[in-house]
Short mmCIF file of C-alpha atoms in Angstrom, two decimals:
data_model
loop_
_atom_site.label_atom_id
_atom_site.label_comp_id
_atom_site.label_asym_id
_atom_site.label_seq_id
_atom_site.Cartn_x
_atom_site.Cartn_y
_atom_site.Cartn_z
CA MET A 1347 76.46 23.74 107.13
CA LYS A 1348 74.35 23.07 110.13
CA PHE A 1349 76.66 20.84 112.19
CA ASP A 1350 74.01 19.50 114.21
CA ASP A 1351 72.53 17.58 111.22
CA PHE A 1352 76.34 15.00 112.00
CA ARG A 1353 76.05 12.40 114.01
CA VAL A 1354 79.89 10.88 112.87
CA LEU A 1355 83.18 12.30 111.42
CA THR A 1356 85.35 10.17 109.19
CA PHE A 1357 88.58 11.01 108.94
CA ASP A 1358 91.65 10.52 106.83
CA CYS A 1359 94.46 10.32 109.19
CA TYR A 1360 97.94 10.51 106.94
CA GLY A 1361 98.15 13.83 106.34
CA THR A 1362 95.14 15.03 107.96
CA LEU A 1363 95.86 13.83 111.88
CA ILE A 1364 99.39 12.87 111.46
CA ASP A 1365 101.96 15.37 109.65
CA TRP A 1366 103.29 12.26 107.42
CA GLU A 1367 105.12 15.17 104.74
CA THR A 1368 107.57 15.44 107.92
CA GLY A 1369 107.76 11.41 108.55
CA ILE A 1370 108.34 11.00 104.73
CA LEU A 1371 110.87 13.35 104.36
CA ALA A 1372 112.89 11.73 107.83
CA VAL A 1373 112.91 8.88 105.95
CA LEU A 1374 113.95 9.25 102.08
CA ARG A 1375 116.10 12.90 102.70
CA PRO A 1376 118.96 10.55 103.90
CA TRP A 1377 118.67 8.03 101.52
CA MET A 1378 118.40 10.28 98.65
CA GLU A 1379 121.78 12.31 99.63
CA ARG A 1380 123.60 8.92 100.33
CA ALA A 1381 122.71 7.82 96.90
CA GLY A 1382 123.37 11.51 95.44
CA ILE A 1383 119.73 12.60 94.44
CA SER A 1384 119.82 16.53 94.93
CA VAL A 1385 116.08 17.34 94.78
CA SER A 1386 114.06 19.84 96.84
CA ASP A 1387 111.74 18.28 99.52
CA ALA A 1388 108.75 19.78 97.15
CA GLU A 1389 110.21 17.21 94.75
CA ILE A 1390 110.61 14.03 96.62
CA LEU A 1391 106.95 14.68 98.24
CA GLY A 1392 105.02 15.12 95.18
CA ALA A 1393 107.48 12.21 93.59
CA PHE A 1394 106.34 10.14 96.52
CA GLY A 1395 102.53 11.34 96.44
CA GLU A 1396 102.53 10.02 92.31
CA ALA A 1397 104.71 6.68 93.36
CA GLU A 1398 102.99 5.99 96.37
CA SER A 1399 99.17 5.99 94.39
CA ALA A 1400 100.29 3.75 91.47
CA ALA A 1401 101.43 0.77 94.07
CA GLU A 1402 97.94 1.27 95.81
CA HIS A 1403 96.17 0.70 93.08
CA ASP A 1404 98.45 -2.00 91.52
CA LEU A 1405 98.55 -3.51 95.12
CA PRO A 1406 95.14 -2.93 96.44
CA THR A 1407 95.64 -6.23 99.21
CA ALA A 1408 98.67 -5.77 100.07
CA ILE A 1409 99.09 -4.03 103.42
CA TYR A 1410 100.35 -0.56 103.82
CA PRO A 1411 104.32 -0.69 104.61
CA ASP A 1412 104.54 -3.45 101.55
CA VAL A 1413 103.10 -0.15 99.34
CA LEU A 1414 105.26 1.83 100.66
CA ARG A 1415 108.15 -1.08 100.30
CA ALA A 1416 106.73 -0.41 96.44
CA THR A 1417 106.61 3.56 96.50
CA HIS A 1418 110.11 3.76 97.28
CA SER A 1419 111.36 1.12 94.35
CA ARG A 1420 109.34 3.27 92.14
CA MET A 1421 110.43 6.45 93.41
CA ALA A 1422 114.33 5.20 93.05
CA LYS A 1423 113.72 4.08 89.51
CA GLN A 1424 112.39 7.76 88.36
CA PHE A 1425 115.39 9.28 89.89
CA GLY A 1426 117.42 7.01 87.91
CA VAL A 1427 119.29 5.06 90.49
CA ALA A 1428 119.23 1.46 92.02
CA PRO A 1429 116.50 -0.04 94.13
CA ASN A 1430 117.96 -0.07 98.17
CA GLU A 1431 115.92 -3.10 99.98
CA ALA A 1432 117.14 -1.80 103.24
CA ALA A 1433 116.00 1.54 102.96
CA ALA A 1434 112.63 0.71 101.28
CA ASP A 1435 112.06 -1.39 104.46
CA LEU A 1436 113.29 1.30 106.11
CA LEU A 1437 110.10 3.51 105.11
CA GLY A 1438 107.54 0.72 105.09
CA LYS A 1439 108.47 0.18 109.02
CA SER A 1440 108.19 4.08 109.46
CA VAL A 1441 104.04 4.94 109.82
CA GLY A 1442 103.84 4.46 113.10
CA GLU A 1443 106.81 6.59 113.79
CA TRP A 1444 105.51 9.54 111.45
CA PRO A 1445 104.54 13.28 114.01
CA ALA A 1446 100.99 13.75 115.25
CA PHE A 1447 99.94 17.44 114.27
CA GLN A 1448 100.67 19.28 117.40
CA ASP A 1449 96.73 20.52 117.53
CA THR A 1450 95.51 17.41 116.28
CA SER A 1451 95.03 15.56 119.83
CA ASP A 1452 93.50 18.60 121.37
CA ALA A 1453 90.90 18.92 118.74
CA LEU A 1454 89.79 15.40 118.56
CA LYS A 1455 89.35 15.06 121.94
CA ARG A 1456 87.00 17.96 121.71
CA LEU A 1457 85.12 16.74 119.11
CA GLN A 1458 84.94 13.49 120.52
CA ARG A 1459 82.70 14.97 122.84
CA LYS A 1460 80.05 15.60 120.17
CA PHE A 1461 80.11 13.02 117.62
CA LYS A 1462 81.42 9.46 116.65
CA LEU A 1463 84.76 9.98 115.45
CA VAL A 1464 85.94 7.22 112.50
CA VAL A 1465 88.86 6.72 110.93
CA VAL A 1466 89.18 5.79 107.26
CA SER A 1467 92.67 5.18 106.39
CA ASN A 1468 94.59 3.27 103.41
CA VAL A 1469 96.75 2.04 106.22
CA ASP A 1470 96.84 -1.70 107.70
CA ARG A 1471 96.01 -2.14 111.65
CA GLU A 1472 99.31 -2.96 112.96
CA SER A 1473 100.61 0.38 111.58
CA PHE A 1474 97.53 2.47 112.71
CA ALA A 1475 97.40 0.97 116.37
CA ARG A 1476 101.08 2.27 116.39
CA THR A 1477 100.13 5.80 114.79
CA GLN A 1478 96.71 5.89 117.48
CA LYS A 1479 98.61 5.89 120.27
CA ARG A 1480 100.30 9.35 119.05
CA LEU A 1481 96.73 10.92 118.89
CA GLY A 1482 95.90 9.90 121.98
CA ILE A 1483 92.72 9.40 121.94
CA THR A 1484 91.16 6.23 121.10
CA PHE A 1485 88.41 5.86 118.15
CA ASP A 1486 85.25 4.58 118.14
CA ALA A 1487 85.28 2.84 114.75
CA VAL A 1488 88.66 2.70 112.53
CA VAL A 1489 88.18 1.47 108.68
CA THR A 1490 91.99 0.06 106.79
CA ALA A 1491 92.50 -0.90 103.61
CA GLU A 1492 93.92 -3.57 104.91
CA GLU A 1493 89.90 -4.71 106.32
CA VAL A 1494 88.06 -3.78 103.03
CA GLY A 1495 91.17 -4.61 100.52
CA ALA A 1496 91.27 -1.94 98.63
CA TYR A 1497 93.26 1.64 98.99
CA LYS A 1498 91.04 5.35 98.84
CA PRO A 1499 89.85 6.30 96.41
CA ASP A 1500 88.74 2.94 96.15
CA PRO A 1501 84.68 3.52 96.87
CA LYS A 1502 84.69 0.47 98.38
CA MET A 1503 86.73 2.14 101.29
CA PHE A 1504 83.82 4.58 102.08
CA LEU A 1505 80.97 2.09 101.13
CA ARG A 1506 82.73 0.21 104.13
CA ALA A 1507 82.68 3.80 106.04
CA MET A 1508 78.76 4.56 105.76
CA GLU A 1509 78.35 0.95 107.17
CA VAL A 1510 80.18 1.50 110.00
CA ALA A 1511 78.24 4.66 110.28
CA LYS A 1512 74.91 2.95 110.45
CA THR A 1513 75.77 1.24 113.68
CA PHE A 1514 75.74 4.79 115.60
CA GLY A 1515 72.60 5.67 113.46
CA ALA A 1516 74.28 7.71 111.11
CA GLU A 1517 72.98 7.99 107.81
CA ARG A 1518 75.43 9.47 104.62
CA GLU A 1519 73.34 13.19 105.87
CA ASN A 1520 74.64 12.54 109.24
CA ILE A 1521 78.18 11.80 108.07
CA LEU A 1522 81.33 14.20 107.51
CA HIS A 1523 84.01 13.51 106.07
CA VAL A 1524 87.31 15.13 107.30
CA ALA A 1525 91.09 15.27 105.06
CA GLN A 1526 93.80 16.94 103.01
CA SER A 1527 93.64 14.66 100.47
CA LEU A 1528 91.54 15.69 97.61
CA TYR A 1529 92.46 12.69 95.43
CA HIS A 1530 92.18 10.24 97.79
CA ASP A 1531 89.43 11.69 99.91
CA HIS A 1532 87.04 14.33 98.63
CA VAL A 1533 86.47 12.92 94.99
CA PRO A 1534 85.40 9.01 95.97
CA ALA A 1535 83.47 11.28 99.30
CA LYS A 1536 81.38 13.71 97.56
CA SER A 1537 80.50 11.33 94.34
CA PHE A 1538 78.41 9.27 97.84
CA GLY A 1539 76.42 12.71 98.51
CA LEU A 1540 78.77 13.64 101.48
CA LYS A 1541 79.24 16.81 103.46
CA THR A 1542 83.08 17.17 103.25
CA VAL A 1543 85.88 19.75 105.08
CA TRP A 1544 89.06 20.26 103.29
CA VAL A 1545 92.26 20.38 106.50
CA ARG A 1546 94.78 22.27 104.06
CA ARG A 1547 97.61 22.14 105.51
CA PRO A 1548 100.61 24.37 104.97
CA SER A 1549 102.60 21.88 102.83
CA ARG A 1550 105.97 21.60 101.37
CA ALA A 1551 104.34 20.37 97.96
CA GLY A 1552 101.97 23.23 97.20
CA GLU A 1553 97.75 22.57 97.00
CA PHE A 1554 97.98 18.92 97.24
CA GLY A 1555 100.25 18.29 99.58
CA ALA A 1556 102.30 14.54 99.50
CA THR A 1557 99.04 13.39 96.93
CA LYS A 1558 98.47 12.79 93.44
CA ASP A 1559 96.55 15.98 91.80
CA PRO A 1560 92.91 14.43 91.99
CA GLY A 1561 92.52 16.11 87.89
CA VAL A 1562 89.00 17.48 88.06
CA VAL A 1563 87.73 20.24 89.77
CA VAL A 1564 86.11 18.98 93.32
CA GLU A 1565 84.00 21.38 96.43
CA PRO A 1566 84.31 21.13 99.48
CA ASP A 1567 81.47 22.20 102.33
CA LEU A 1568 84.02 23.13 104.36
CA VAL A 1569 87.87 24.95 103.96
CA VAL A 1570 90.10 25.01 107.21
CA ARG A 1571 93.88 25.12 107.87
CA SER A 1572 94.30 22.80 110.98
CA MET A 1573 91.61 20.81 113.19
CA LYS A 1574 91.97 23.13 115.65
CA GLU A 1575 90.25 24.97 113.42
CA LEU A 1576 87.66 22.96 112.57
CA ALA A 1577 86.99 22.38 116.27
CA ASP A 1578 86.89 26.26 117.10
CA VAL A 1579 84.78 26.88 113.90
CA ILE A 1580 81.88 23.93 114.88
CA GLY A 1581 82.14 24.80 118.59
CA VAL A 1582 81.36 28.60 117.70
CA GLU A 1583 78.20 26.68 115.29
CA ARG A 1584 76.83 25.02 118.07
CA GLY A 1585 77.32 27.21 120.76
CA TRP A 1586 79.55 25.26 122.56
CA GLY A 1587 82.68 27.67 123.31
CA VAL A 1588 86.25 26.33 122.53
CA ASP A 1589 87.05 26.26 126.07
CA TYR A 1590 85.63 22.70 127.16
#
């Protein structure tokens, strides 16, 4: 790719910038232990990925904390235990506590010197406001599921992202979408002809992380293992160096 072609980088947040697996497990593991459910981290995250995707599909206009509460109820049913309202509420409120990956903040600051940065996330405004403080920067724009009334992979999220990018003078060929989830992000982004970067972070849950199997073959334009690697690659490509 010619990185000079891009004006706007759009980002998935949770799983890409935020270590949501650690955040999810910190809430779900204690509940499961109390409920007598003995499963691996990979099984917890796999079940979460399936249940969350189903809840987002069924509740497109619900705010994300309510989606997480519904996700918790689905998981309880899957593992054969009674729903726990208090535990579901704890999961719903936990989003802003999920930690950022260590490389995220510095990489975003480097990238923001050359690009407009736009978050495109399956989240509500209030939860993301708490998350943004952890990321250490202010994004140039934020597109949320709450605003759009739909959750990725719904194309409405990407249509809105492209509208926002236009306000920065970017057409679709000037947008690079950066994300971990093949299911939520790369499949729909590719359907619009967008270039994509797969941040293929190591995961306890295997190739797809805590997300649903996309069910189709999708080929990102670039694969990196971290946000730092992305900033380094772009830095080398444009001759900036990596120490700003």
